[in-house]
Amino acid sequence: MSFRQIKAYIKRNLNGWWIVSILGAAVILLPILFVFLSIFETPSEHWAHIKEYLVKDYVIETLTLTFITAITTTLLGVSLAWFVTVFDFPGRKILRWALVLPLAVPPYIGAYTYSTMFSYTGVVQVTLRNWGFHPSQDWISLTSMRGAVVVFTLFLYPYVYLVTRSFLERQSASYIENARLLGRNGMSIFFWVAMPICRPAIVGGLSLVVFEVLSDYGVTQYFGLQTVTTAIFKTWFGMYDVNSAMRLAAWLMVILAGFFLIERVLRRHRKYSASTSKSKPLQPIKLGSVKGTAVLLFGMVVLAAAFAVPILQLIVWATWTYQDVWNDQFMFFIGRTLYTAAVSTVIIMLLSLIVGSATRSRSWGSALLSRTVIAGYSIPGAIIAIGVLGVFLSLDQVYGEVYRLLGGKGTPVVLSLTAAMLIFGYVIRFMATGYNAVEVGFEKTGTRYSEASRLLGRSRLYTFWRVDLPLIKGAVLSGCILTFVEICKELPLALLLRPFDFETLSTRTYQYANNEQIHEAAIPSLLIIGISFISVYVLHYLDKRWET
Amino acid sequence: MSVVDIDQLEFSYDRKSKPVIQKLCLNIEQGEIVGIVGSSGNGKSTLLRLIAGLEVPSAGVIRINDKTVNDKSTFIQPEHRGVGMVSQDYALFPHMNVASNIAFGLHRMPRKKRQERVQELMELIQLKGYEDRYPHELSGGQQQRVALARTMAPRPSVVLMDEPFSSLDAELKQSIRSELRDIVKAEGMTCLFVTHDQADVEDMSDRYIRLGQ
């Protein structure tokens, strides 16, 4: 390629949209690189101690928790998906939709609620004692690995359930029908046909569960587990050793990369879709009254445990404490949560629209750019927080020096003490939620309208405002709602990156729960669940629209 | 005078794959209607996209009205080529009515002249009174005429049409062919269209070229 050709290529492809997109991607990648580069720095004095005595235990406990939760969520999610797609029984339609509801309850809220309900003074033990039972505390207490597994399973199974259900409904009809014609019955079809063909879908849903468990701080910290994520917090807040926290974050990234590698291997040579495009919906088999009632009961018990019971308990606690909690200061926290989420969402959606527009052509550059801007979604909040902090501390150093060079007196504004750091963290972490919605919108409309507009002499910017944006406004709106909700309920990033005395709904819930003021935590928890419910509804609405 | 002049044009989707278009030369004179016929997959639509500037050729030169729009060092963006294109699915903006669709490319005209031009085209395509309708409220044939009017409105140097009759039923096709030819001729436009149907080129074009085997 001659110099003239390279110049022509750059001239052809480089425009304002690309420049902004590349800058955005670079900024997003910066904190992640910061964490990686920390491995090559000289370790702090604490690191030798952490490495020798603690890392091994942290890694083992993290892996054990993740592994057991993966098995239990698979069992629960797949069996529920199987029942509501393959069989017809009274209440199936309601159950099919309602089983997604536990997604609206963040696991850390479930953890506080259940551990209090099962504590010595909680409703479960009091009731049992009233009935004359005196269970052992070791057996009934949830503050253990067992409790964490139960909580994660109850509130994360919908990920596996949703993906598997969708796969079974759309792709499995002919396989299951043929298996039945070949003389196989329910259980045999489940293990020999459904499970193997659903494997890629199950692995897909499971990878979301694994990611949630690895990034969790609320549940594991409350139940006293020693995971790598809790260790990052301890090193940061307990030892004030950012360098070691970064090294731990790098370790967590290694574990995460390992899980993604396993996911790839498990999906290898497996096709996600059927070999023919003609897929017809599965006709459910009608169950007899006994079997039908048993299946309905099973679904309802799960739904009660994962949604109705904790919500009812929270409502009861809320009635006890709302006079103390619902005051001007609390309204201020709500306003601050909504304001921070709104600012972050606007930045995310603007950047998503710019990158989405720039990367509509099929090229390796577009693919690379779009993957880079969403990199934050597959990285736990704690790692992003550490990276962001590293970047801001360096920025403060540079800024301070420039400030002094320019003759500034006194202390310059310290960027790492402002909410900008938290907003930056949110943008990196939730860029994918907004970007994916925009990308789906662009994919659905295709390039024909923009091409028509440009051939009629209109500029890229005009085409974007008058043609692209009106056509994808639905996708942009759903992206806005999903991103906003995700930010409102986020905990680890908010805990690590918030400025001094800065509270959001999630950090307030955490504070109450950690101060053993569980009843006071009910109102912020219910508000978070209410906001999360919006995202579950939006997802359900989008799913229905795509079906039609 | 030649309006479109293509010399040794080549195109492939990536370096490893076989070129879709190889050393193609083509010359279209002012006011001519030229048809390109061939089976699917031999680069007919790609050729139109290359002329429009929606794809970048791997080699060759494209000149429009004696101005080089594409060679080794030049690439004129689609909006500056003065080329109009009617795509296979018409791509009428679904959120704009018929009049706004037709007026879309007339942004450099004063408002009064723009309205006159829209009316002139509405008459030409025999859809007067349909100005406020939205694309989904029109039949397939009506949509196609609107798409053609929108493309011709800014008076481009050349109108490109990608399989203009593929989504019409056989009966409608017959009448639309002669209608389209009359409209293009009435405006004195130069037109290049691609089709897989021999009858289309025989009915509509002044001359035609067969691409591929």
GROMACS .gro file of N, CA and C in nm, chain A residues 82-90 92 173 176-177 179-180 184-187 189 282-288 291-292 295:
model
   90
   82TRP      N    1  -3.796  -2.570   3.160
   82TRP     CA    2  -3.848  -2.694   3.102
   82TRP      C    3  -3.998  -2.708   3.132
   83PHE      N    4  -4.036  -2.689   3.257
   83PHE     CA    5  -4.176  -2.706   3.295
   83PHE      C    6  -4.268  -2.608   3.222
   84VAL      N    7  -4.228  -2.480   3.215
   84VAL     CA    8  -4.321  -2.383   3.156
   84VAL      C    9  -4.324  -2.385   3.003
   85THR      N   10  -4.225  -2.449   2.941
   85THR     CA   11  -4.230  -2.454   2.794
   85THR      C   12  -4.285  -2.586   2.742
   86VAL      N   13  -4.249  -2.696   2.807
   86VAL     CA   14  -4.285  -2.827   2.753
   86VAL      C   15  -4.424  -2.872   2.800
   87PHE      N   16  -4.467  -2.827   2.916
   87PHE     CA   17  -4.595  -2.874   2.970
   87PHE      C   18  -4.699  -2.763   2.977
   88ASP      N   19  -4.824  -2.807   2.970
   88ASP     CA   20  -4.934  -2.713   2.987
   88ASP      C   21  -5.007  -2.748   3.116
   89PHE      N   22  -5.023  -2.652   3.203
   89PHE     CA   23  -5.091  -2.676   3.331
   89PHE      C   24  -5.159  -2.545   3.373
   90PRO      N   25  -5.255  -2.552   3.465
   90PRO     CA   26  -5.324  -2.429   3.503
   90PRO      C   27  -5.226  -2.326   3.562
   92ARG      N   28  -4.994  -2.167   3.395
   92ARG     CA   29  -4.864  -2.170   3.327
   92ARG      C   30  -4.825  -2.032   3.272
  173ALA      N   31  -3.868  -2.743   1.918
  173ALA     CA   32  -3.991  -2.816   1.885
  173ALA      C   33  -3.967  -2.944   1.808
  176ILE      N   34  -3.782  -3.227   2.007
  176ILE     CA   35  -3.863  -3.289   2.113
  176ILE      C   36  -3.974  -3.374   2.050
  177GLU      N   37  -4.036  -3.321   1.946
  177GLU     CA   38  -4.142  -3.398   1.880
  177GLU      C   39  -4.088  -3.528   1.820
  179ALA      N   40  -3.821  -3.690   1.920
  179ALA     CA   41  -3.784  -3.780   2.029
  179ALA      C   42  -3.908  -3.852   2.081
  180ARG      N   43  -4.020  -3.780   2.088
  180ARG     CA   44  -4.144  -3.843   2.134
  180ARG      C   45  -4.192  -3.947   2.034
  184ARG      N   46  -3.950  -4.184   2.321
  184ARG     CA   47  -3.894  -4.135   2.448
  184ARG      C   48  -4.001  -4.059   2.527
  185ASN      N   49  -3.987  -4.060   2.660
  185ASN     CA   50  -4.083  -3.984   2.741
  185ASN      C   51  -4.014  -3.869   2.814
  186GLY      N   52  -4.089  -3.798   2.900
  186GLY     CA   53  -4.047  -3.674   2.965
  186GLY      C   54  -3.903  -3.667   3.014
  187MET      N   55  -3.870  -3.746   3.117
  187MET     CA   56  -3.737  -3.737   3.179
  187MET      C   57  -3.626  -3.771   3.079
  189ILE      N   58  -3.632  -3.742   2.756
  189ILE     CA   59  -3.614  -3.631   2.660
  189ILE      C   60  -3.538  -3.516   2.726
  282LEU      N   61  -4.300  -2.462   2.010
  282LEU     CA   62  -4.324  -2.591   2.073
  282LEU      C   63  -4.469  -2.598   2.124
  283GLN      N   64  -4.538  -2.707   2.094
  283GLN     CA   65  -4.674  -2.726   2.144
  283GLN      C   66  -4.665  -2.794   2.279
  284PRO      N   67  -4.704  -2.727   2.389
  284PRO     CA   68  -4.688  -2.791   2.521
  284PRO      C   69  -4.780  -2.911   2.542
  285ILE      N   70  -4.732  -3.007   2.622
  285ILE     CA   71  -4.808  -3.128   2.651
  285ILE      C   72  -4.897  -3.100   2.772
  286LYS      N   73  -5.023  -3.136   2.760
  286LYS     CA   74  -5.115  -3.109   2.872
  286LYS      C   75  -5.090  -3.208   2.986
  287LEU      N   76  -5.073  -3.155   3.107
  287LEU     CA   77  -5.049  -3.243   3.222
  287LEU      C   78  -5.180  -3.277   3.293
  288GLY      N   79  -5.186  -3.397   3.355
  288GLY     CA   80  -5.303  -3.435   3.434
  288GLY      C   81  -5.314  -3.347   3.557
  291LYS      N   82  -5.027  -3.406   3.841
  291LYS     CA   83  -4.894  -3.359   3.796
  291LYS      C   84  -4.895  -3.209   3.772
  292GLY      N   85  -5.003  -3.161   3.711
  292GLY     CA   86  -5.016  -3.017   3.683
  292GLY      C   87  -5.009  -2.934   3.810
  295VAL      N   88  -4.652  -2.931   3.956
  295VAL     CA   89  -4.561  -2.840   3.885
  295VAL      C   90  -4.593  -2.694   3.922
   0.00000   0.00000   0.00000
